[in-house]
PDB file of C-alpha atoms in Angstrom:
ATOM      1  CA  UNK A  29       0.000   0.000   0.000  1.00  0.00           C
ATOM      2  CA  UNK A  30       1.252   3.228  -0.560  1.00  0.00           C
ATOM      3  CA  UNK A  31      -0.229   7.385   0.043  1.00  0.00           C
ATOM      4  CA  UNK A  32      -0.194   9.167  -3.048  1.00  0.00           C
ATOM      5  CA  UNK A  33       2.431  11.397  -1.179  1.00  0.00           C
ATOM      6  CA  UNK A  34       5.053  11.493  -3.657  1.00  0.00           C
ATOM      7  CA  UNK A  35       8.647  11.115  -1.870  1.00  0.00           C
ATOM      8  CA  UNK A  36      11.064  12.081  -4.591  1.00  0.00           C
ATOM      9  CA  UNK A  37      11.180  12.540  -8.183  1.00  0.00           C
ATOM     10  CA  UNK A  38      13.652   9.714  -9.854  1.00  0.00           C
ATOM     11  CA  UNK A  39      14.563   8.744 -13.422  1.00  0.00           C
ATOM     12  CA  UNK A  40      14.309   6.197 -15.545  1.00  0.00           C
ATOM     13  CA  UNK A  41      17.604   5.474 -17.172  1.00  0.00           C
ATOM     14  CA  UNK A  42      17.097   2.723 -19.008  1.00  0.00           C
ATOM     15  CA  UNK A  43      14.944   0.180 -20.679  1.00  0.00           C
ATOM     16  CA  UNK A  44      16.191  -2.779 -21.686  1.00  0.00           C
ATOM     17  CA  UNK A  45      13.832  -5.935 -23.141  1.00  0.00           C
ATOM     18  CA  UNK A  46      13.519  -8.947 -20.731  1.00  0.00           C
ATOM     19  CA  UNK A  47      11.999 -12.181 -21.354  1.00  0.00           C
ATOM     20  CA  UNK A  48       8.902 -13.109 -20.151  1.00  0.00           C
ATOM     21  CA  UNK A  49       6.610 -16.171 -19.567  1.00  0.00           C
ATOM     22  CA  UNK A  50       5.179 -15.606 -23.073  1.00  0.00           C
ATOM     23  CA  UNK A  51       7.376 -16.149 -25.469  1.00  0.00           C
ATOM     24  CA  UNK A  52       7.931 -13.173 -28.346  1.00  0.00           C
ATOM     25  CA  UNK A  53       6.045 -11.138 -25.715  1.00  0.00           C
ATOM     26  CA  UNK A  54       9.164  -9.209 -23.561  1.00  0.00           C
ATOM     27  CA  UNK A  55       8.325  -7.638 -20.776  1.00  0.00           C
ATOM     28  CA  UNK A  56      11.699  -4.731 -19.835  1.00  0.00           C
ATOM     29  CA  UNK A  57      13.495  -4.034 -16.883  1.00  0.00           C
ATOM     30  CA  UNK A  58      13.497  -0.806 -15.815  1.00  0.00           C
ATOM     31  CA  UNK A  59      17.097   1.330 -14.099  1.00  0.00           C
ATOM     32  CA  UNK A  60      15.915   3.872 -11.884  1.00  0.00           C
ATOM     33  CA  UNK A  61      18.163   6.908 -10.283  1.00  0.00           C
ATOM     34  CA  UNK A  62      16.480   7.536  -6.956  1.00  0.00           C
ATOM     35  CA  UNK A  63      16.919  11.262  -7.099  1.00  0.00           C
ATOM     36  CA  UNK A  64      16.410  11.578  -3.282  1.00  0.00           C
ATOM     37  CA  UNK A  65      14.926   8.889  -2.592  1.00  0.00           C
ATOM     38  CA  UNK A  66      16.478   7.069   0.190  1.00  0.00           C
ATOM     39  CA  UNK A  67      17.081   3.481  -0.789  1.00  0.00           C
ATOM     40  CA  UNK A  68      19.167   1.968   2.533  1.00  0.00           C
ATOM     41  CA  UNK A  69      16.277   0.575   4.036  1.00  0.00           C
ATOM     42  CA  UNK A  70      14.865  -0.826   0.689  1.00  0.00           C
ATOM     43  CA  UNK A  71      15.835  -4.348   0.183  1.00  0.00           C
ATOM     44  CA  UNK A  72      15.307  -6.623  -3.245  1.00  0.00           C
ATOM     45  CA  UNK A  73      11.876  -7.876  -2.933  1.00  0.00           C
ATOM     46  CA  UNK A  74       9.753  -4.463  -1.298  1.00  0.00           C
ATOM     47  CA  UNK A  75       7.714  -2.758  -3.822  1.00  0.00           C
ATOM     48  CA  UNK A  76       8.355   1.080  -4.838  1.00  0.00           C
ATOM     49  CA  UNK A  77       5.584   3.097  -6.297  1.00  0.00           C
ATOM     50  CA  UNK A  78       6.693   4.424  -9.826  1.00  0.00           C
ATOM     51  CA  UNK A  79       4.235   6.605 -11.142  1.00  0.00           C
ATOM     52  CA  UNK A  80       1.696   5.114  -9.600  1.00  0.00           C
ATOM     53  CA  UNK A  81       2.158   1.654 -10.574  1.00  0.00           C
ATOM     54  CA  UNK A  82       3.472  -0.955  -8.043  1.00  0.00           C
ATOM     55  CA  UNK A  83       6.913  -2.563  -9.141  1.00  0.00           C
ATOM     56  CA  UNK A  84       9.284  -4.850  -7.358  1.00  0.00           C
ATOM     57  CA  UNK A  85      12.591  -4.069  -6.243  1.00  0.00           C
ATOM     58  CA  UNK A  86      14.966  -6.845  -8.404  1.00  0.00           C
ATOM     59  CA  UNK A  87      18.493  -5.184  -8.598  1.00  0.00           C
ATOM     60  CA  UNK A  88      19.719  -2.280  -6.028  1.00  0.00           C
ATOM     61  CA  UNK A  89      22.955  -0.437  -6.047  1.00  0.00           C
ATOM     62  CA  UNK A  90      22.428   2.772  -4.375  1.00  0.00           C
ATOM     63  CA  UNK A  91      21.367   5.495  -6.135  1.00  0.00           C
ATOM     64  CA  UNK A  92      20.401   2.844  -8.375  1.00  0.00           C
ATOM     65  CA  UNK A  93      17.410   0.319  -8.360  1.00  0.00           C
ATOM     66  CA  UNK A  94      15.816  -1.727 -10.928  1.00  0.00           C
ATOM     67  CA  UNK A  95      12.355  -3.122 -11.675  1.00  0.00           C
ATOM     68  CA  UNK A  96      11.033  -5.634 -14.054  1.00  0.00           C
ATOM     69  CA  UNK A  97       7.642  -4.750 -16.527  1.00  0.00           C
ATOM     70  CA  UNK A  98       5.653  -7.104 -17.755  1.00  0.00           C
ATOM     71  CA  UNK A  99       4.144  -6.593 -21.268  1.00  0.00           C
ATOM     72  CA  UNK A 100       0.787  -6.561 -19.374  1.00  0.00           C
ATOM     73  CA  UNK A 101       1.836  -3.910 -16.877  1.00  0.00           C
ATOM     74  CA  UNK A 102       3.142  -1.857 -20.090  1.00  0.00           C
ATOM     75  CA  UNK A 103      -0.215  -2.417 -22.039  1.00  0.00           C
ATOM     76  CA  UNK A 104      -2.337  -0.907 -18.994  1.00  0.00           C
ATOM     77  CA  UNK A 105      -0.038   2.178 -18.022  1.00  0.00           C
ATOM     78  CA  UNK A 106       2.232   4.933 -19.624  1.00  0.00           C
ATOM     79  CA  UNK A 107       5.217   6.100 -19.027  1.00  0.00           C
ATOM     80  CA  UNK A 108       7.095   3.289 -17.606  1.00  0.00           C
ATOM     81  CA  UNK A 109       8.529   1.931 -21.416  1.00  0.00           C
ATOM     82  CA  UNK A 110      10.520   5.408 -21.967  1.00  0.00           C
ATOM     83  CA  UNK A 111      13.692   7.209 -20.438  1.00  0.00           C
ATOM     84  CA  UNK A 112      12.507  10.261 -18.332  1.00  0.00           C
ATOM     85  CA  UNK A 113      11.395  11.367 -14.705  1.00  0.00           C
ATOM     86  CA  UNK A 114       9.183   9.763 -12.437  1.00  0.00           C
ATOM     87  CA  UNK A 115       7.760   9.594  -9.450  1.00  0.00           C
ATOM     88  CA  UNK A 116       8.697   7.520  -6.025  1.00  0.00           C
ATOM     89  CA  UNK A 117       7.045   5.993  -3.229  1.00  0.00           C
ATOM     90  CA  UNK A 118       7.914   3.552  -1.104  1.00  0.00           C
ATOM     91  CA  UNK A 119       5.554   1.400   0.435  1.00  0.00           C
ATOM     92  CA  UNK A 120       3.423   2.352   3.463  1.00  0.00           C
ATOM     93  CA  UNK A 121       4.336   1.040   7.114  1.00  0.00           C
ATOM     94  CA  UNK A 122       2.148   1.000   9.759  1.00  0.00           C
ATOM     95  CA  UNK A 123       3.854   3.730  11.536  1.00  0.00           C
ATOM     96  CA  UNK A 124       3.749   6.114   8.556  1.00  0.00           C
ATOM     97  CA  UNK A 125       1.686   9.327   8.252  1.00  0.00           C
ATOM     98  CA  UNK A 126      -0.980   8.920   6.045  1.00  0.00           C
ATOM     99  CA  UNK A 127      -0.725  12.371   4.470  1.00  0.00           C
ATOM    100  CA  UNK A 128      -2.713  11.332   1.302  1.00  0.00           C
ATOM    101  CA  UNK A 129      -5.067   8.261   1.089  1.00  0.00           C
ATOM    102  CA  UNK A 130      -4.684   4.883   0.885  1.00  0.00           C
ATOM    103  CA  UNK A 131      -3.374   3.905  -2.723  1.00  0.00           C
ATOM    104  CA  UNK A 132      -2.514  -0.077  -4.122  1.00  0.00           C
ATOM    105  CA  UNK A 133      -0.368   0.895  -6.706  1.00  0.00           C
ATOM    106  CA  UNK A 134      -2.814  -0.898  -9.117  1.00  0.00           C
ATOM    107  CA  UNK A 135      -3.092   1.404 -12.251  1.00  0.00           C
ATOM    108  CA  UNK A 136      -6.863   0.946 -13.399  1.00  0.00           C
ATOM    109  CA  UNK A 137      -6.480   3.550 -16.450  1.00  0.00           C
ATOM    110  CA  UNK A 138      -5.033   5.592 -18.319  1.00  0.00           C
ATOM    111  CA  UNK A 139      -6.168   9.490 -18.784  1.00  0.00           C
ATOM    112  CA  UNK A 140      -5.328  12.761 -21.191  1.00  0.00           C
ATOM    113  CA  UNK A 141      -4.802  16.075 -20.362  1.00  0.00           C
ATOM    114  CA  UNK A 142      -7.110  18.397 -22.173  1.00  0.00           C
ATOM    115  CA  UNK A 143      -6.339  21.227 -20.284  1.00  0.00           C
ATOM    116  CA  UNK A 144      -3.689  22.881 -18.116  1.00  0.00           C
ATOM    117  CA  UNK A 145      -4.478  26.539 -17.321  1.00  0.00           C
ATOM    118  CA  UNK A 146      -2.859  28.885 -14.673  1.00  0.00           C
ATOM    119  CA  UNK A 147      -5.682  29.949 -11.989  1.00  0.00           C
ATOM    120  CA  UNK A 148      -3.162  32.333  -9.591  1.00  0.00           C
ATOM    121  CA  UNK A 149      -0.443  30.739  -8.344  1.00  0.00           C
ATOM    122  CA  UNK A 150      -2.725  26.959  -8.962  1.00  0.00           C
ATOM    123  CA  UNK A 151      -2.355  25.117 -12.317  1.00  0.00           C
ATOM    124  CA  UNK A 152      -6.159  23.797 -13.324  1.00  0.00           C
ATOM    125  CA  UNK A 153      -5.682  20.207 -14.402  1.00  0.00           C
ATOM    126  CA  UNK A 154      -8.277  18.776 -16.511  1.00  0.00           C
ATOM    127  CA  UNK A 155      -7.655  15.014 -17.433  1.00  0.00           C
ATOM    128  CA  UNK A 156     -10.631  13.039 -19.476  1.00  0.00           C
ATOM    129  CA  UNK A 157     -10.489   9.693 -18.141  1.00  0.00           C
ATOM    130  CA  UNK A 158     -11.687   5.908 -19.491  1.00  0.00           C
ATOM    131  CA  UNK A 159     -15.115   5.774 -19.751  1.00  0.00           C
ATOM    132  CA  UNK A 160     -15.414   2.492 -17.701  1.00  0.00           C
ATOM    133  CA  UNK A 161     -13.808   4.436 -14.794  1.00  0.00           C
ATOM    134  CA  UNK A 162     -16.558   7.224 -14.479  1.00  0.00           C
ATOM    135  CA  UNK A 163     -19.048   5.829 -11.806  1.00  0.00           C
ATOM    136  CA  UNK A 164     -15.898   5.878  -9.658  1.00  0.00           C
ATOM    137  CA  UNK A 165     -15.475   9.563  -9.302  1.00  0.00           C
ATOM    138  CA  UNK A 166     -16.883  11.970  -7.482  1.00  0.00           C
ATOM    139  CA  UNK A 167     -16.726  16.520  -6.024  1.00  0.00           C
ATOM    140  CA  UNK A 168     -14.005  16.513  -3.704  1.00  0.00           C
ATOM    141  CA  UNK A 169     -13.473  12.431  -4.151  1.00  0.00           C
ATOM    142  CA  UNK A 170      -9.773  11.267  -4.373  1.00  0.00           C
ATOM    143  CA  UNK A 171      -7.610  10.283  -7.165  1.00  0.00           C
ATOM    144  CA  UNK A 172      -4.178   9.309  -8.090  1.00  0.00           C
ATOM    145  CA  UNK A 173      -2.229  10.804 -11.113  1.00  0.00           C
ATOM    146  CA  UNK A 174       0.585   9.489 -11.913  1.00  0.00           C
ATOM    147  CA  UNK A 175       1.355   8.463  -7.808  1.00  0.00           C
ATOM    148  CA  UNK A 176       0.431  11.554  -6.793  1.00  0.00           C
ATOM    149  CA  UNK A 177      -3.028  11.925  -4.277  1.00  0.00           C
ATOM    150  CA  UNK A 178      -5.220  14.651  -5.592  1.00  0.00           C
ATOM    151  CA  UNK A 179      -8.855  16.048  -4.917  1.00  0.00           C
ATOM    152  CA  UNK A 180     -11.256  16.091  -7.557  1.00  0.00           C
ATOM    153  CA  UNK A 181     -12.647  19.205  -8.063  1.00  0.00           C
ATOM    154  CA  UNK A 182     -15.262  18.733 -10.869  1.00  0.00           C
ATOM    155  CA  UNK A 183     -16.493  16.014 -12.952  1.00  0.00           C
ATOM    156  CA  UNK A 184     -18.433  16.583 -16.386  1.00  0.00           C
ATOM    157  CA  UNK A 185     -19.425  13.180 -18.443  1.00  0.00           C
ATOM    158  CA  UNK A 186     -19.078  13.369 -21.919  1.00  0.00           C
ATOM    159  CA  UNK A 187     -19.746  10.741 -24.496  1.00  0.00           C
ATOM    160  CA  UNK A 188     -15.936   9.804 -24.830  1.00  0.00           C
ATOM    161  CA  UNK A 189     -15.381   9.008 -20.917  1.00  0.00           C
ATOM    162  CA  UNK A 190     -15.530  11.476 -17.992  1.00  0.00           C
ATOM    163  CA  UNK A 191     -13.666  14.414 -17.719  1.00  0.00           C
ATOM    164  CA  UNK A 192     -12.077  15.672 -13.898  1.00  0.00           C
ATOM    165  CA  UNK A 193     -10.788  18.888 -13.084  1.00  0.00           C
ATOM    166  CA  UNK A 194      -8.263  19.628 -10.129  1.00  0.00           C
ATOM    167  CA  UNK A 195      -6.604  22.076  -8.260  1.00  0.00           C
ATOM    168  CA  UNK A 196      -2.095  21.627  -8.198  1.00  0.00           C
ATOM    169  CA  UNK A 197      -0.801  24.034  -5.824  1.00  0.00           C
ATOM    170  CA  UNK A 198       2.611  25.195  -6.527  1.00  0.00           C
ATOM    171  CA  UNK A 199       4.114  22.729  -3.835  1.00  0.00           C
ATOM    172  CA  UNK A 200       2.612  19.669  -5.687  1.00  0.00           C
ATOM    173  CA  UNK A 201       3.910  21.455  -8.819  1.00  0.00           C
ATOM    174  CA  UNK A 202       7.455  21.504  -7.659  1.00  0.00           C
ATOM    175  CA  UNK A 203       7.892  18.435  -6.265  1.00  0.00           C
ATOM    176  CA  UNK A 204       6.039  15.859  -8.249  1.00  0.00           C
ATOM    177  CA  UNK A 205       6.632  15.185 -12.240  1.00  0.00           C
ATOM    178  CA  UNK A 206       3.390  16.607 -12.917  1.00  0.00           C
ATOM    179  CA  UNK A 207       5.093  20.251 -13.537  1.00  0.00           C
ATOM    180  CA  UNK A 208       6.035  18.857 -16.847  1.00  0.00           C
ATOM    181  CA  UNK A 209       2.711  17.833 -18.079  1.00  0.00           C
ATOM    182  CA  UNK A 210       1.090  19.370 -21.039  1.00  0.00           C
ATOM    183  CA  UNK A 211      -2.236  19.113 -23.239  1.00  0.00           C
ATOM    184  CA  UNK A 212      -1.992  15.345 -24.352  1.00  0.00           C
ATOM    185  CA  UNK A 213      -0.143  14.027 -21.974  1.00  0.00           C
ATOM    186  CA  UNK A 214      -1.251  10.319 -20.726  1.00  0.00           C
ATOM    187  CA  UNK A 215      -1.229   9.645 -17.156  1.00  0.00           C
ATOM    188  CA  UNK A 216      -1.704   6.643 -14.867  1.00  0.00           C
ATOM    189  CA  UNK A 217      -4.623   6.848 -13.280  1.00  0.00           C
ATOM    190  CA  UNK A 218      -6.281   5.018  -9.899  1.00  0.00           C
ATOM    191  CA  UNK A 219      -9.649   5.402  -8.766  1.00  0.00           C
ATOM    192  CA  UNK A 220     -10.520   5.826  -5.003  1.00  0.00           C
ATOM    193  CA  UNK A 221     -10.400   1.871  -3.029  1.00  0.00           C
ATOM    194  CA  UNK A 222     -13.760   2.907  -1.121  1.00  0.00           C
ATOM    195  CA  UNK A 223     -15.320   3.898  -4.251  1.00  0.00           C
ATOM    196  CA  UNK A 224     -14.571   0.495  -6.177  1.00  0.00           C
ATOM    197  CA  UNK A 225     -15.681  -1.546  -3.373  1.00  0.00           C
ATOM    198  CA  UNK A 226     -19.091   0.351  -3.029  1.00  0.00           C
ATOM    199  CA  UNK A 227     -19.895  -0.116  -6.414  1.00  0.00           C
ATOM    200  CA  UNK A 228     -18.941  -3.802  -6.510  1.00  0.00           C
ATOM    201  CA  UNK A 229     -21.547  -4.578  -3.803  1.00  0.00           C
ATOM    202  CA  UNK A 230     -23.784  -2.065  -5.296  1.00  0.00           C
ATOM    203  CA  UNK A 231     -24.094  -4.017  -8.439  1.00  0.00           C
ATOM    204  CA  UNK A 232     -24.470  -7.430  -6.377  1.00  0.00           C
ATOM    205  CA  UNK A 233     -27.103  -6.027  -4.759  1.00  0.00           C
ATOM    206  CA  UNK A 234     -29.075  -5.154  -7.963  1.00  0.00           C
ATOM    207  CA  UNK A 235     -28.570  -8.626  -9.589  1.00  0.00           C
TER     208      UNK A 235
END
């Protein structure tokens, strides 16, 4: 489990093809810088948040880790089969803060940015999600972009999926990889745990 509280911004290195279970169907490996991410307590086998997605700690030689992809995990996210910046969470303890909300690491889609407009300081965020994901949001409901937990401001559905607006203060700005987003940008997306449970007994309950 993890917070949506983004702990550093990293890099990915490298991508380099890996054999997988299927064959002619590589998954890669992924070489991560930890930017400022602490990795001395991190041992091969914990799971590190990047960009939302849950991956598993195979290789580790401080500042350095490494993290395999499966072609499945590539299919249902973005971002992860490309060089560039990223961001870092390590799991949740017990005895952590829980500054955000609770987060799996379990990317369920995969959004655009329509629009990015400066409101003061704030950056409005507008990101038109899957279609199959729009019974899960909600006004001030929670959401993860890209590992980072935000508040949903708005939510207008439109014929091609639902659309959600948010607020990113200049802190989240700074500190996350979200600063670099423009119009057309995809982004990992997870809906709110409370909100997919509901509706799974909700539609029991009607059958």
């Amino acid at each position: 489990m993890f917070t949506g509280i983004v702990a550093a911004m990293g890099t990915i290195e490298t991508v380099t093809p890996i054999a997988q279970g299927v064959p002619g169907v590589p998954g890669v490996r992924l070489r991560v810088h930890a930017g400022a991410l602490a990795l001395d307590d991190v041992a091969l086998g914990d799971s590190i948040a990047i960009n939302g997605a849950c991956m598993t700690v195979v290789e580790k030689s401080a500042p350095h880790f490494a993290v395999d992809v499966s072609q499945e995990s590539l299919r249902c996210t973005a971002g992860l089969n490309q060089p560039g910046p990223v961001n870092l969470e390590k799991a949740l303890r017990l005895s952590d803060r829980l500054g955000g909300h609770l987060v799996s690491g379990h990317v369920d889609g995969v959004g655009t940015v329509t629009c990015l407009e400066a409101v003061g300081v704030s950056m409005l965020l507008k990101i038109l999600t899957p279609l199959a994901l729009a019974k899960y949001f909600a006004h001030k409901g929670s959401v993860v972009v890209d590992g980072v937990s935000l508040t949903i401001n708005q939510v207008e559905d439109l014929p091609a999926g639902c659309e959600i607006a948010i607020n990113l203060i200049p802190h989240t700005l700074q500190m996350t990889t979200l600063q670099y987003l423009h119009v057309g940008s995809k982004v990992n997306l997870e809906v709110d745990l409370m909100a997919r449970y509901c509706e799974r007994m909700l539609s029991l309950r009607s059958q």
